[in-house]
Each structure stands twice: as C-alpha cells, then as structure tokens.
Short mmCIF file of C-alpha atoms in Angstrom, two decimals:
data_model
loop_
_atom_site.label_atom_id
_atom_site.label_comp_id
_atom_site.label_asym_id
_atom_site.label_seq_id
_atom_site.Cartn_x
_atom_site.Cartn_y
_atom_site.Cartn_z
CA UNK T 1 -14.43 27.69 10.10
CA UNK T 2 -16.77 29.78 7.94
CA UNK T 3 -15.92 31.66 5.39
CA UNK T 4 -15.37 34.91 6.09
CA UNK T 5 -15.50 38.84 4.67
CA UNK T 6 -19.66 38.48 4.20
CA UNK T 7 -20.68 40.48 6.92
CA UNK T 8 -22.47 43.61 6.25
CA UNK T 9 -21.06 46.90 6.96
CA UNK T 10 -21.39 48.40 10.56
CA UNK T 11 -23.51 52.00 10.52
CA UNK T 12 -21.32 55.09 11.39
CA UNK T 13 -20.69 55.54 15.20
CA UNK T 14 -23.12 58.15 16.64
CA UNK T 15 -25.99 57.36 14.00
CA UNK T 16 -29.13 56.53 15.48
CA UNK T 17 -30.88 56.19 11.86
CA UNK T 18 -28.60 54.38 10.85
CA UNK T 19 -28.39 51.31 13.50
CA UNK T 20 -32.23 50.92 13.54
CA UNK T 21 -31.95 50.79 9.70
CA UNK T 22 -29.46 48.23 9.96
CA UNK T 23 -31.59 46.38 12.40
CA UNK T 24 -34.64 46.66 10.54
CA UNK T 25 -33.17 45.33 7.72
CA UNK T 26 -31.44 42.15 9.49
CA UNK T 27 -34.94 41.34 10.40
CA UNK T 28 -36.21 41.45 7.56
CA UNK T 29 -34.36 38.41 6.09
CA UNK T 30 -36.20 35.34 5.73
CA UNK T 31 -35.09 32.30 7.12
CA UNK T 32 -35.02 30.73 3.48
CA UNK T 33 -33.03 33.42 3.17
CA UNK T 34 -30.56 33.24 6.08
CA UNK T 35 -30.16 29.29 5.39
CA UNK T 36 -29.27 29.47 1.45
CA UNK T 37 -26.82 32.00 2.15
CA UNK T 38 -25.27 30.92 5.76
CA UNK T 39 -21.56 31.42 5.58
CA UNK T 40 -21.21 27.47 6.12
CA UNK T 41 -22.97 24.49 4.37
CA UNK T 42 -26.05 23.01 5.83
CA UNK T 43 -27.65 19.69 4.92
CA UNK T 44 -30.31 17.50 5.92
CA UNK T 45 -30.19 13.96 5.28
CA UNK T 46 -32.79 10.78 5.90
CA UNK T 47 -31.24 8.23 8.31
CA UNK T 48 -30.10 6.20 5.24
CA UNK T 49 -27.98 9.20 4.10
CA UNK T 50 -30.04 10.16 1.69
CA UNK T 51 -29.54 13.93 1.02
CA UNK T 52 -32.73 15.29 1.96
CA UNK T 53 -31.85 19.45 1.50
CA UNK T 54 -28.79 21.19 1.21
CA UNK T 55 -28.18 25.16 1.36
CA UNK T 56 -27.12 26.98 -1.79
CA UNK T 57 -23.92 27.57 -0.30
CA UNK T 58 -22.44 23.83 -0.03
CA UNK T 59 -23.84 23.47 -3.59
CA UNK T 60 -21.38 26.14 -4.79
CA UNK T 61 -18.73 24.16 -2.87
CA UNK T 62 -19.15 21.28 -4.47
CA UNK T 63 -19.96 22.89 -8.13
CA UNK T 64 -23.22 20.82 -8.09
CA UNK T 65 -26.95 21.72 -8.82
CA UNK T 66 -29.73 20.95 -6.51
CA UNK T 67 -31.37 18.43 -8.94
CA UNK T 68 -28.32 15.78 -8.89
CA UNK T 69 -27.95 16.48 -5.10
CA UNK T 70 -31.18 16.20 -3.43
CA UNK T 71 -32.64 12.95 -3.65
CA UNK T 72 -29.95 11.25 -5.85
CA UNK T 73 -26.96 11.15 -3.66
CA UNK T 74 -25.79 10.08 0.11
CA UNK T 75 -23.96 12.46 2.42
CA UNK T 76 -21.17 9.51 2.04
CA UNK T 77 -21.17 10.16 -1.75
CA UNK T 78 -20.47 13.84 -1.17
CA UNK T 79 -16.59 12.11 0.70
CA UNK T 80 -13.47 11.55 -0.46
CA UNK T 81 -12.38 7.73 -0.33
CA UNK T 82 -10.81 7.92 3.13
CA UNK T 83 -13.79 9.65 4.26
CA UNK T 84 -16.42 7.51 2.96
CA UNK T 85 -14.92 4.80 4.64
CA UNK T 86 -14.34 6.59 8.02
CA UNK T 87 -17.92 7.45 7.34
CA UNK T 88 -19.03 4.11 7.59
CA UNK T 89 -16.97 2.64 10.40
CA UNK T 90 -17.04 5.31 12.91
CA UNK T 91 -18.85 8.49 12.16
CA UNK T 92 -22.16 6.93 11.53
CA UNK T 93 -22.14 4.32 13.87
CA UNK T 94 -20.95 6.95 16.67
CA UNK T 95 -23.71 9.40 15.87
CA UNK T 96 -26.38 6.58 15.93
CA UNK T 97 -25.52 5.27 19.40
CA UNK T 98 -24.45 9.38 20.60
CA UNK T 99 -27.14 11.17 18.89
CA UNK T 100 -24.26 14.12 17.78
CA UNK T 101 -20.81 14.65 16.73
CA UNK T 102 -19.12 17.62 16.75
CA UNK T 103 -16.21 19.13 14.86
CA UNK T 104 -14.99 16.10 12.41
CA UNK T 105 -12.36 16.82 10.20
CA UNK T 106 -13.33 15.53 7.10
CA UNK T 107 -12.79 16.44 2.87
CA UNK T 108 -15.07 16.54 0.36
CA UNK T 109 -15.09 16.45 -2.95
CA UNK T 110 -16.09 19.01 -5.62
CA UNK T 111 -17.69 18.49 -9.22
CA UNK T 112 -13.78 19.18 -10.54
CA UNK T 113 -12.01 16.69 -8.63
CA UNK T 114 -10.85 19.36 -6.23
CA UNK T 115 -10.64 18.76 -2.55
CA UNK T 116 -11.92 21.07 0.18
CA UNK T 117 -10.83 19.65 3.93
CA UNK T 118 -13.85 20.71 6.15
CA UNK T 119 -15.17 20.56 9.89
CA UNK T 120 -18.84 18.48 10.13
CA UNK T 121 -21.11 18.44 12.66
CA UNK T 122 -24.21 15.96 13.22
CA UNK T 123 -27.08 15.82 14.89
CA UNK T 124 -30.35 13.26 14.88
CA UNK T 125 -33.26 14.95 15.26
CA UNK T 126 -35.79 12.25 16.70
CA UNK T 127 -40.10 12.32 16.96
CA UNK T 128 -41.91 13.17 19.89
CA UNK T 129 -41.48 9.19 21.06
CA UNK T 130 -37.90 9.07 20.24
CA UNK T 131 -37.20 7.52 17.25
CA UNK T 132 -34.73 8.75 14.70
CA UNK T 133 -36.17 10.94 12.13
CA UNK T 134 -32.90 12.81 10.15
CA UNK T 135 -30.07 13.87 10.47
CA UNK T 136 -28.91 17.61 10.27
CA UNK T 137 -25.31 18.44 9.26
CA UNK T 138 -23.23 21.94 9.26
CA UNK T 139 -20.31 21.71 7.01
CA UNK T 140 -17.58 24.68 8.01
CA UNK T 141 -14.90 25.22 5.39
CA UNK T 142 -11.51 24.55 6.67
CA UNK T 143 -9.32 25.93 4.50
CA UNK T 144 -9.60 29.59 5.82
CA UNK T 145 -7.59 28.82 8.75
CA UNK T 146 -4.43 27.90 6.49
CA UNK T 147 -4.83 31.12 4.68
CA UNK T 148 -5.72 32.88 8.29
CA UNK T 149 -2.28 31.49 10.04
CA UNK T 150 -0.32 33.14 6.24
CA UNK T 151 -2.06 36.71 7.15
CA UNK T 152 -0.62 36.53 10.45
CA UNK T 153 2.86 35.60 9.25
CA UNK T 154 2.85 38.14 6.64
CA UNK T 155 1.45 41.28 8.68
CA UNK T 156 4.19 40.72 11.45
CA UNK T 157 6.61 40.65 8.58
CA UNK T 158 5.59 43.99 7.26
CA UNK T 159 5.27 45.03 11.21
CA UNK T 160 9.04 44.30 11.82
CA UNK T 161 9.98 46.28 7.83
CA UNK T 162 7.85 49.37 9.06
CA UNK T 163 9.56 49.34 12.77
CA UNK T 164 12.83 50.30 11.26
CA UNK T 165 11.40 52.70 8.56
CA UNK T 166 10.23 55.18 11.36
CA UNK T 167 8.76 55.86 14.68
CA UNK T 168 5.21 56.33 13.34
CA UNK T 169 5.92 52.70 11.80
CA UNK T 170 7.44 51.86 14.88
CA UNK T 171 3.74 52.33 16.69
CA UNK T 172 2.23 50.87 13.73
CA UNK T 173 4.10 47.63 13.98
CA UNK T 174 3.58 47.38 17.86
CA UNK T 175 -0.31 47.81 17.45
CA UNK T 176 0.03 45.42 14.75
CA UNK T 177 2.28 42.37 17.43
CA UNK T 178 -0.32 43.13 20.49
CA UNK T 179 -3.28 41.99 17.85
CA UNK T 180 -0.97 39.63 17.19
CA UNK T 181 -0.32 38.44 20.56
CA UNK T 182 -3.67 38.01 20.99
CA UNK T 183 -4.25 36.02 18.13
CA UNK T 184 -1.71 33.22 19.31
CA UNK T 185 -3.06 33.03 22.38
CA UNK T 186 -6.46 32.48 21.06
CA UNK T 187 -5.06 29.91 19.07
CA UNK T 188 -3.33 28.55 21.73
CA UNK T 189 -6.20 28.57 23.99
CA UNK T 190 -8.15 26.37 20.93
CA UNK T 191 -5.47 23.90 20.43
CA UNK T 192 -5.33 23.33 24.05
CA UNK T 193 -8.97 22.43 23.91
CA UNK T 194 -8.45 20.36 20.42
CA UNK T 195 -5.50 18.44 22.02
CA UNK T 196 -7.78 17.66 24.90
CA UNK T 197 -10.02 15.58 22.95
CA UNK T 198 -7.64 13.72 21.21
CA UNK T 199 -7.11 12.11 24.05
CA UNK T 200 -9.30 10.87 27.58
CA UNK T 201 -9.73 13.38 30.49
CA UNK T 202 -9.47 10.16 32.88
CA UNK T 203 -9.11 7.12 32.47
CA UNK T 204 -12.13 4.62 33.83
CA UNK T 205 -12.23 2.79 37.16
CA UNK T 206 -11.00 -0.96 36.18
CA UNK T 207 -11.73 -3.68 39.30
CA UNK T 208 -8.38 -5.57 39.74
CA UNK T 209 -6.29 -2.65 38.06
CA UNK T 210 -4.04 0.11 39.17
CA UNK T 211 -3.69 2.63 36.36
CA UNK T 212 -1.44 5.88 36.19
CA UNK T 213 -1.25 7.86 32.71
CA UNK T 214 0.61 11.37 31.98
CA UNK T 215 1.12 13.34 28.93
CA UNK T 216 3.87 15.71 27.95
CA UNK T 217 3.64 17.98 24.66
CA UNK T 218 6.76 19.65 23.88
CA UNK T 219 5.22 22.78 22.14
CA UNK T 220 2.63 25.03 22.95
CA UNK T 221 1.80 25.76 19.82
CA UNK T 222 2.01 22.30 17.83
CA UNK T 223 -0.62 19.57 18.48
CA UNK T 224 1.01 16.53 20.00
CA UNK T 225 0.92 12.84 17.98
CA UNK T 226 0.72 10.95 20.78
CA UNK T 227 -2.02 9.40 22.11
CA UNK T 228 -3.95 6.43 24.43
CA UNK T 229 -7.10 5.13 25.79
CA UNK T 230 -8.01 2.14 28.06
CA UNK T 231 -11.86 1.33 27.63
CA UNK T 232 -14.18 -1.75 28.65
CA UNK T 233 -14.83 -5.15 25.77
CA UNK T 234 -17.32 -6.67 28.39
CA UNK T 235 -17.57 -7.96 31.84
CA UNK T 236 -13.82 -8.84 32.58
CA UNK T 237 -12.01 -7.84 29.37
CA UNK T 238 -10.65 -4.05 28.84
CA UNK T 239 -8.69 -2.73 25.50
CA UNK T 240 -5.60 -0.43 26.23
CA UNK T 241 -3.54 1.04 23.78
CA UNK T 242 -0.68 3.62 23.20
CA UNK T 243 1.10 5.31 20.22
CA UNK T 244 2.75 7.85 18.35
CA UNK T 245 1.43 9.58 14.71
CA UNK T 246 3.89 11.02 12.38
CA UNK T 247 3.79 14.58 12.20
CA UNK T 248 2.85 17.91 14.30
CA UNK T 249 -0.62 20.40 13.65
CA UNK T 250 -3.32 19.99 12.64
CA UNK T 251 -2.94 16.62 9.74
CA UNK T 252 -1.12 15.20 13.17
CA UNK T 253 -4.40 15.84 15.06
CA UNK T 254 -6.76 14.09 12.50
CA UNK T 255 -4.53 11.38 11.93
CA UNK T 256 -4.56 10.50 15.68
CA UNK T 257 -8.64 11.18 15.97
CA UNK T 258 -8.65 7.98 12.94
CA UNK T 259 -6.72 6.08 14.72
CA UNK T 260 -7.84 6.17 18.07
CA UNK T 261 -11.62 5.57 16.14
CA UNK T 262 -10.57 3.01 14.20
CA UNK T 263 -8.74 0.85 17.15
CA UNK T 264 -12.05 1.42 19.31
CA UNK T 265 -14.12 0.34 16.48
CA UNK T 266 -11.74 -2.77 15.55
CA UNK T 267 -11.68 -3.91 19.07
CA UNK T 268 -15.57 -4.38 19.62
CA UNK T 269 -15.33 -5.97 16.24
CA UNK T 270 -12.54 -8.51 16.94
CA UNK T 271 -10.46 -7.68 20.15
CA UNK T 272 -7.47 -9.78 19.06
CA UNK T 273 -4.40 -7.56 19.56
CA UNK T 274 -3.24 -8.80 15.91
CA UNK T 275 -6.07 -8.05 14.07
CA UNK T 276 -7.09 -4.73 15.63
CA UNK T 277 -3.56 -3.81 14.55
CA UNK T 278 -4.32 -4.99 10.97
CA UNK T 279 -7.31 -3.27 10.54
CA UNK T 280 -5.36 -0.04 11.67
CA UNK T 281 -3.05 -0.44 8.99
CA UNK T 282 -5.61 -1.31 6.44
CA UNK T 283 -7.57 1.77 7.01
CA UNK T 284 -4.36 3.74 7.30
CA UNK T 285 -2.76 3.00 4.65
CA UNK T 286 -6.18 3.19 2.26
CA UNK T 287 -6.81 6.43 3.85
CA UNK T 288 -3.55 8.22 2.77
CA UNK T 289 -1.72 5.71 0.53
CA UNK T 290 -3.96 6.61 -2.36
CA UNK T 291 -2.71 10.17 -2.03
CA UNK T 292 0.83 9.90 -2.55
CA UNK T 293 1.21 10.95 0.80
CA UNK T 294 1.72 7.98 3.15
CA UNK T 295 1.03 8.76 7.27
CA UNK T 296 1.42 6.20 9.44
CA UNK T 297 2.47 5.53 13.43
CA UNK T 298 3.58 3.23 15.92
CA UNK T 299 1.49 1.96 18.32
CA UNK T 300 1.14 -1.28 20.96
CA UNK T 301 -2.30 -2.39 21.56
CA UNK T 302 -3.50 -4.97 24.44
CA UNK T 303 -6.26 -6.52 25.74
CA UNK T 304 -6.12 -7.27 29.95
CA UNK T 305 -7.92 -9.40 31.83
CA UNK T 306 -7.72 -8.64 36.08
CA UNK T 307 -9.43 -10.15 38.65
CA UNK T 308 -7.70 -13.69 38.04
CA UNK T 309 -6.93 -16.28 40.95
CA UNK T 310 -4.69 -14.66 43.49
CA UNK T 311 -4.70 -11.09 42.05
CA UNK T 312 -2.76 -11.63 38.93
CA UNK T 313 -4.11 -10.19 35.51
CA UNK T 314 -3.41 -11.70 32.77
CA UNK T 315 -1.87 -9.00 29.10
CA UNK T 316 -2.29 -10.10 25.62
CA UNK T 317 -0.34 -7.11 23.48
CA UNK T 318 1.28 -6.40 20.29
CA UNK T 319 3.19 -3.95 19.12
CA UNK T 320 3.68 -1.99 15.51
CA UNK T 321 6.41 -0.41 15.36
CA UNK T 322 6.12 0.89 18.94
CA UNK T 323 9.35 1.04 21.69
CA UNK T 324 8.84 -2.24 24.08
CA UNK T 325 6.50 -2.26 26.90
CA UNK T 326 8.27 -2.54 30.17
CA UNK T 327 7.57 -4.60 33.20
CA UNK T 328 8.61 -3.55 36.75
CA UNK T 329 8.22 -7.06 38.98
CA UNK T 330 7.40 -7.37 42.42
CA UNK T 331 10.80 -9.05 43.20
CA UNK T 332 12.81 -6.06 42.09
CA UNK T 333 13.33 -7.21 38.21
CA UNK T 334 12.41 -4.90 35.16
CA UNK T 335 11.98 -6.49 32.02
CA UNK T 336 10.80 -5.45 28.26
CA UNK T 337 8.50 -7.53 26.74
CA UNK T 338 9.20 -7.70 23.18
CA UNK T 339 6.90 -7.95 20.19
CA UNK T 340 8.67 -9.36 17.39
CA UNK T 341 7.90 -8.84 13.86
CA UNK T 342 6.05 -5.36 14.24
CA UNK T 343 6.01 -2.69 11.57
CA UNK T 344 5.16 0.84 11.27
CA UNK T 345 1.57 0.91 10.98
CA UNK T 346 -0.12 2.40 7.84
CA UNK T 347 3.58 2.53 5.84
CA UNK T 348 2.58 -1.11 3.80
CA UNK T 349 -0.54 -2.38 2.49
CA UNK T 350 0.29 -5.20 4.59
CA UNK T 351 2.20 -5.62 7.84
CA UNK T 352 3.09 -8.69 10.19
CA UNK T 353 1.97 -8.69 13.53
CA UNK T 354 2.72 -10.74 16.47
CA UNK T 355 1.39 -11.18 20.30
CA UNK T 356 2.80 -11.42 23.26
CA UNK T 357 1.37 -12.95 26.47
CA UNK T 358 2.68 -12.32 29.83
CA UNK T 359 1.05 -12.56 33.55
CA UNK T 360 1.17 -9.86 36.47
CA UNK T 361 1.15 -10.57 39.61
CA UNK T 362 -0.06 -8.79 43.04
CA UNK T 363 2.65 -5.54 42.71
CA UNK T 364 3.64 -5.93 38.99
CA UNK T 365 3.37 -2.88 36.73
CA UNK T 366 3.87 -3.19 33.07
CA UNK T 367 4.73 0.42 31.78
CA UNK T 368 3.94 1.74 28.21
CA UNK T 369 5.83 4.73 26.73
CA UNK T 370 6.38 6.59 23.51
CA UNK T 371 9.54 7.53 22.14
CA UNK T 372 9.84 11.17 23.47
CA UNK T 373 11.23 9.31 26.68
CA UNK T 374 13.93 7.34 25.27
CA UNK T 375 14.70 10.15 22.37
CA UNK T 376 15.22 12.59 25.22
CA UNK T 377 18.71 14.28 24.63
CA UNK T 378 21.11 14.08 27.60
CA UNK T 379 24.89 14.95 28.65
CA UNK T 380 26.77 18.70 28.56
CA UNK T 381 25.94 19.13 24.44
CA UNK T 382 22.80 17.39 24.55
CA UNK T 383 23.93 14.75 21.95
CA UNK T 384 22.90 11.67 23.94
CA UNK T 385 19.78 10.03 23.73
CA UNK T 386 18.58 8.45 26.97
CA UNK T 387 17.86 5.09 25.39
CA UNK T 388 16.07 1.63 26.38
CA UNK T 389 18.78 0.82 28.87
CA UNK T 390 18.88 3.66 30.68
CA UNK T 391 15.50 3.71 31.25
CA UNK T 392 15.60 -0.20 32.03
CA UNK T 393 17.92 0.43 35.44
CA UNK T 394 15.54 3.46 36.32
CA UNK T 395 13.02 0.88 36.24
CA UNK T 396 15.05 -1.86 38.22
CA UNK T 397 15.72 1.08 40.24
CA UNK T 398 12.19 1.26 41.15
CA UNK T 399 10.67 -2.10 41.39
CA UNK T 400 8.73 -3.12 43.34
CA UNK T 401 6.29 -0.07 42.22
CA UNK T 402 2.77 1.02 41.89
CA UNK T 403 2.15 2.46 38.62
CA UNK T 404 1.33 5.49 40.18
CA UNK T 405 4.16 5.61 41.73
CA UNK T 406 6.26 4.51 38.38
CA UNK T 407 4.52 7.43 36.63
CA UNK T 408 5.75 10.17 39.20
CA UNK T 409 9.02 8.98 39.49
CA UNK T 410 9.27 9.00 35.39
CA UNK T 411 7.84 12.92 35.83
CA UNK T 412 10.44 14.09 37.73
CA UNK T 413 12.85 12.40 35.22
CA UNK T 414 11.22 14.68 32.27
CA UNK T 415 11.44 17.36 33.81
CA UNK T 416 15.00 16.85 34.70
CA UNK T 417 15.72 16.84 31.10
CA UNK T 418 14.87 20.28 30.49
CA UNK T 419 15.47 21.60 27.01
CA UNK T 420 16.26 18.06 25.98
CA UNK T 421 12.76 16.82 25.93
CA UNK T 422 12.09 18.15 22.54
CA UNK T 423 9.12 15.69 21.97
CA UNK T 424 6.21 14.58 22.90
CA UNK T 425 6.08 12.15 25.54
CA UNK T 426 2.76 9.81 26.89
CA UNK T 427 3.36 7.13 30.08
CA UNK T 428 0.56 4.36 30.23
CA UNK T 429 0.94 1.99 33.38
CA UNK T 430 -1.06 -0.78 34.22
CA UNK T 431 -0.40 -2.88 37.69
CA UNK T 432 -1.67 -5.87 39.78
CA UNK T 433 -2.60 -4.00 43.27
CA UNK T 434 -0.09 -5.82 45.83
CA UNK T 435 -1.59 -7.61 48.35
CA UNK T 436 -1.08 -4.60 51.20
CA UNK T 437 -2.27 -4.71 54.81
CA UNK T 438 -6.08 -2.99 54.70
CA UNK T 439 -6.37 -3.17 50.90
CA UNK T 440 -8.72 -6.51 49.88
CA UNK T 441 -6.97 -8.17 46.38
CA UNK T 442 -8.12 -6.55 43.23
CA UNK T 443 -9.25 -3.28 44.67
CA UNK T 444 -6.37 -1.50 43.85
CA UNK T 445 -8.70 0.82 40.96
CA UNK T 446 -8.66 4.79 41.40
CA UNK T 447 -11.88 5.57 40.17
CA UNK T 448 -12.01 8.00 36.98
CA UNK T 449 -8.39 9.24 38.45
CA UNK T 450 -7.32 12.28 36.58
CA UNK T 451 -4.82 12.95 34.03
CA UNK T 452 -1.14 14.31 35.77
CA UNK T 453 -0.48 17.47 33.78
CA UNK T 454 2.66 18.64 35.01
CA UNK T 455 4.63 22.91 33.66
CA UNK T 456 3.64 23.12 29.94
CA UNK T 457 1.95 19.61 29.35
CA UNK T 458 -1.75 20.19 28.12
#
C-alpha cells in the first residue's frame, strides 16, 4: 500500500473559508508536483527496461539520485535476485502478451543493501496504431501493512487494559473493538479477493475430459497454500497440476503466485512432467535459498492427452513430494499411482524426478488431492489421521464414478470432519466420460464449470 500519514489536514467543520481554501489550494498543485511527491513510486520505462523517469519518491526508497537512475539502469536492475529472475520469466513476458499486470509482490533493493517488499503494477502504453511505446509502473510500499496488522494488535491490547480500569474505559475499549471489527472484516473481505486469484475461477472446457475441482481453506483469516490449474499446450495436449506451499499469509500467497507462474511458463517451454518440475525447483530454491530462508512445496504435475481411440485419454504425471494421485476404475477398482523418487520441491538445489504413465478409459477418474484430506484428524480425541487407506476404500467405495460425482462425495466427507479439518484442502479430478446412452464419446466436458465452494471455503 502507500505510505501513509501525508495527507493534509481537514478544515474545521462548519468553515466555509476554510474548505474553499483548502480546495483552492489542492488545485493549485502542479502535476510535476503531484507526481514527485505521490505517496507511491512511479516509473516509466522504454520497452527494453530502460528507466525512462522515476518520481522523487521511489528515489528516496531506493537512496539513489536521478542521474544514476534515469538512463543508466533497467527496472530489472532496481530487483532483488529472485525478482530479477521472476522478472524475466514471467512478469515481462506476461505484460507483453496482456498489456498489464496488477498487484505483483515483488522486493527491491535500496542503495544500502536493505530490502523493501513492494506491490507493482504495469501497464504498456501503445501509439495510435498499436505498437508498444513504454511501459508505466506504480510501485506501492508493502511494508505498511506489517506495521498496520501490529497497530491493530496493540490498540485491542490497551482496549481490553482500559475495560477493566473503568466504565469510561470500558466505552473506550468497545469503540475501540467495533473499529476493530471492521478492520478484520475489511481484511477479510481483501484476502478473500487475494486468495481468489491465486487460484482459477473455472476451470476451461477440455473435449474428451470430465473435470470437477473444489477448494477448502481452513481459516478465514490465513491465505491458503494450496493451489491448481489445468490450461491448454496445443491442439490435443493440456497441463494440469496440483500442490501445496509451505506456510500461511501473505509469504504463503507469493510463494504460490511463483509457482503457479513458473509451472505455466516451464510447460510452454518444455511440457515434460520431469523437467517442468525441475525448473520449479531451480527457481525455487534460487529464489529463497540465497536468503537463508528455504520455502518450498509439494506438488504433482501432468500433461493429458483425451480424445484417443475409444474414449480413453492417455496421463503422463510426476510427483514432488506430493500424496499419490488416485485412480477410481470403471470396474469398481481404486488404485494410487505412485511416483517414485519425488522430493520436496525447492528444499535442494537439485531433486530427482520421475514419470508415471497410465491410461483412462471411458468412466475412469484419476483424483488429485493435497494433504489436508488425508491429515484430517478423526475418532472421539481427534488423534487419528484419516490416511491413504482410508481414503483408498472410500474410493473403491465409489467406483465406477464421474469426477463430479467423486468430488461431491469427497465434500460431504470434509465436512463430516468438522473441527478436524484444520487444513487446507484442494480436490482435482480428471475422467474419461463413460460411454452413456445419449452422450457421444469424448463429450463428457462441462464448459468453464465453476468452482464448488462449499460453508467457509473461499
């Protein structure tokens, strides 16, 4: 966000004079003016990166005069190493082919070494025929929020000391939790939107593909690590993938924007499951390894190919790290299909990877899950985990099944766990359409169907 505490003074309630003095003199700012001193960073850039103009106020940021700025240095430059690199592989390239990005969480670095984490936005301003003439950027200062969320903590803390002090404190402090109240709920209300575009509103109409997704997050005021996506290579090929970040908040949040980037990116770059998984790990582990500060996650990633002879449709996946996938058959069998050799991804500069092939047929579902499911606490104390074999007989239970009809069943089975679902929990199925009276082979797609949000889920 900007920084804040710069706004001028409000005129005394009831004076005329005084409003249409403070008016007059709003208007009489320049724009040089109102851009030098903006409470946020503003830059213009050539469509090489060169910095073209930058406000006096990201200058302070970064300790740096105008003279070794302007001209002499790329936007990139301005990056710490992660962000450089993120830079080049998806932030650019997305804002060339998109024209604007909005709210990227990125740091910079100052003249001292220090580190300020900050929001960017993009846009491409083009000529009157279209072509790309520069790029504008707004730079918002993070950090405010931290010490934003602290102030809150610490006035309902001094609310709660005055409450027992006296009834005049008492009032005090219940003034002080409605602002409060409001302020969560605000914040709730944003990181409802922010989880929202971690991850896709629908998922795509695929020819020769029955798809069912749901999410779960467990709090209402943490942002979930989970994520997933399913998105077209070319004419008969579509990438699908699933995982889990380490962590809650807001780190959790950027950590899962990189990766979902970075396995989009890698894909359309080589769509093996193996070395879209390797680049992951690469960037990951380059990203934060430097830092002392390792984040990493577990995550299966596969490419599908439906529309084969007779219906079937044909997986390539592998895993790192990530629980097994699960296949429901059409003759009443559920299997896992396991991924040997997969590691955490991001933990080790370098990580083995493996594939694994399999083949569905007309009414086969192969279901993808992350570890909120099995992890869920069961029995009278709630000391049991659920586990892989539970949820195998569920699934043997339920084969033959469409995957929408997987995904339901595996709702009801959430919710059933009540305060024992303490994490978050995603469900990814993919299924051959069974050949059914009425229904031609390989139609089985729901176009664009929408996400299942089910009590609490985002």
């Amino acid at each position: 966000m900007c920084r804040t505490g710069e706004e001028a003074e409000p005129p005394k309630a009831g004076s005329i004079a005084g409003t249409d003095a403070a008016f007059t003199a709003l208007l009489e700012d320049s724009a040089e003016e109102l851009y030098e001193a903006a409470p946020c960073g503003y830059l213009s850039t050539l469509m090489d990166g060169t910095i073209a103009k930058a406000n006096a106020r990201l200058l302070g940021w970064l300790g740096l005069d105008r003279e070794s700025v302007v001209g002499r240095k790329r936007f990139a430059d301005l990056l710490t190493v992660g962000g450089k690199l993120y830079h080049e592989t998806h932030f650019a390239p997305l804002l060339r082919m998109q024209g604007e990005l909005h709210g990227i969480a990125l740091e910079i670095k100052a003249a001292d070494g220090a580190r300020l984490p900050v929001l960017i936005s993009s846009q491409i301003k083009y000529s009157s025929e279209g072509e790309p003439l520069l790029i504008r950027t707004t730079v918002f200062d993070a950090s405010d929020r931290r010490a934003y969320e602290e102030e809150l903590l610490r006035r309902s803390q001094e609310a709660q000391r005055a409450r027992a002090e006296a009834e005049q404190a008492r009032q005090e402090a219940e003034k002080a939790r409605l602002r409060a109240e409001a302020d969560r709920k605000r914040l709730a209300d944003a990181l409802t939107v922010l989880q929202q575009s971690l991850v896709p509103t629908s998922l795509p109409d695929v020819p020769g593909l029955e798809t069912a997704v749901h999410y779960h997050t467990a709090s209402d005021d943490q942002l979930g690590g989970d994520f997933y996506d399913l998105f077209p290579l070319d004419a008969a090929r579509w990438a699908f993938f699933l995982g889990d970040v380490c962590g809650k908040g807001p780190q959790a949040a950027a950590l899962t924007s990189l990766t979902r980037y970075t396995l989009r990116a890698a894909a359309h770059h080589d769509p093996e499951p193996v070395s879209a998984l390797t680049t992951l790990n690469t960037v990951l582990h380059e990203r934060y390894g430097a830092d002392g500060d390792p984040r990493y996650c577990t995550v299966i990633f596969g490419i599908v190919e439906p529309g084969l002879e007779d219906g079937q449709v044909a997986l390539r996946l592998a895993s790192g790290g990530h629980p097994p996938a699960l296949v429901l058959r059409s003759d009443g069998r559920a299997e896992f299909l396991r991924t040997p050799g997969g590691m955490l991804v991001g933990a080790l500069p370098a990580a083995p990877f493996s594939t694994a092939h399999t083949v569905l047929a007309p009414g086969d579902t192969l279901l993808l899950y992350t570890d909120g499911l099995t992890e869920a606490r069961t029995g009278p104390t709630r000391k049991d985990l659920y586990g892989e074999d539970a949820l195998q007989v569920f699934a043997a239970a339920l084969a033959p099944a469409a995957p929408q009809d997987v995904v339901d069943s595996l709702i009801a089975l959430l919710n059933g766990f009540g305060a024992g679902l303490d994490d978050d929990t995603a469900l990814l199925a993919l299924g051959a359409p069974a050949n059914r009276p009425g229904i031609p082979p390989g139609d089985g797609g729901v176009a664009m169907r929408p996400l299942y949000i089910a009590a609490r889920d985002v």
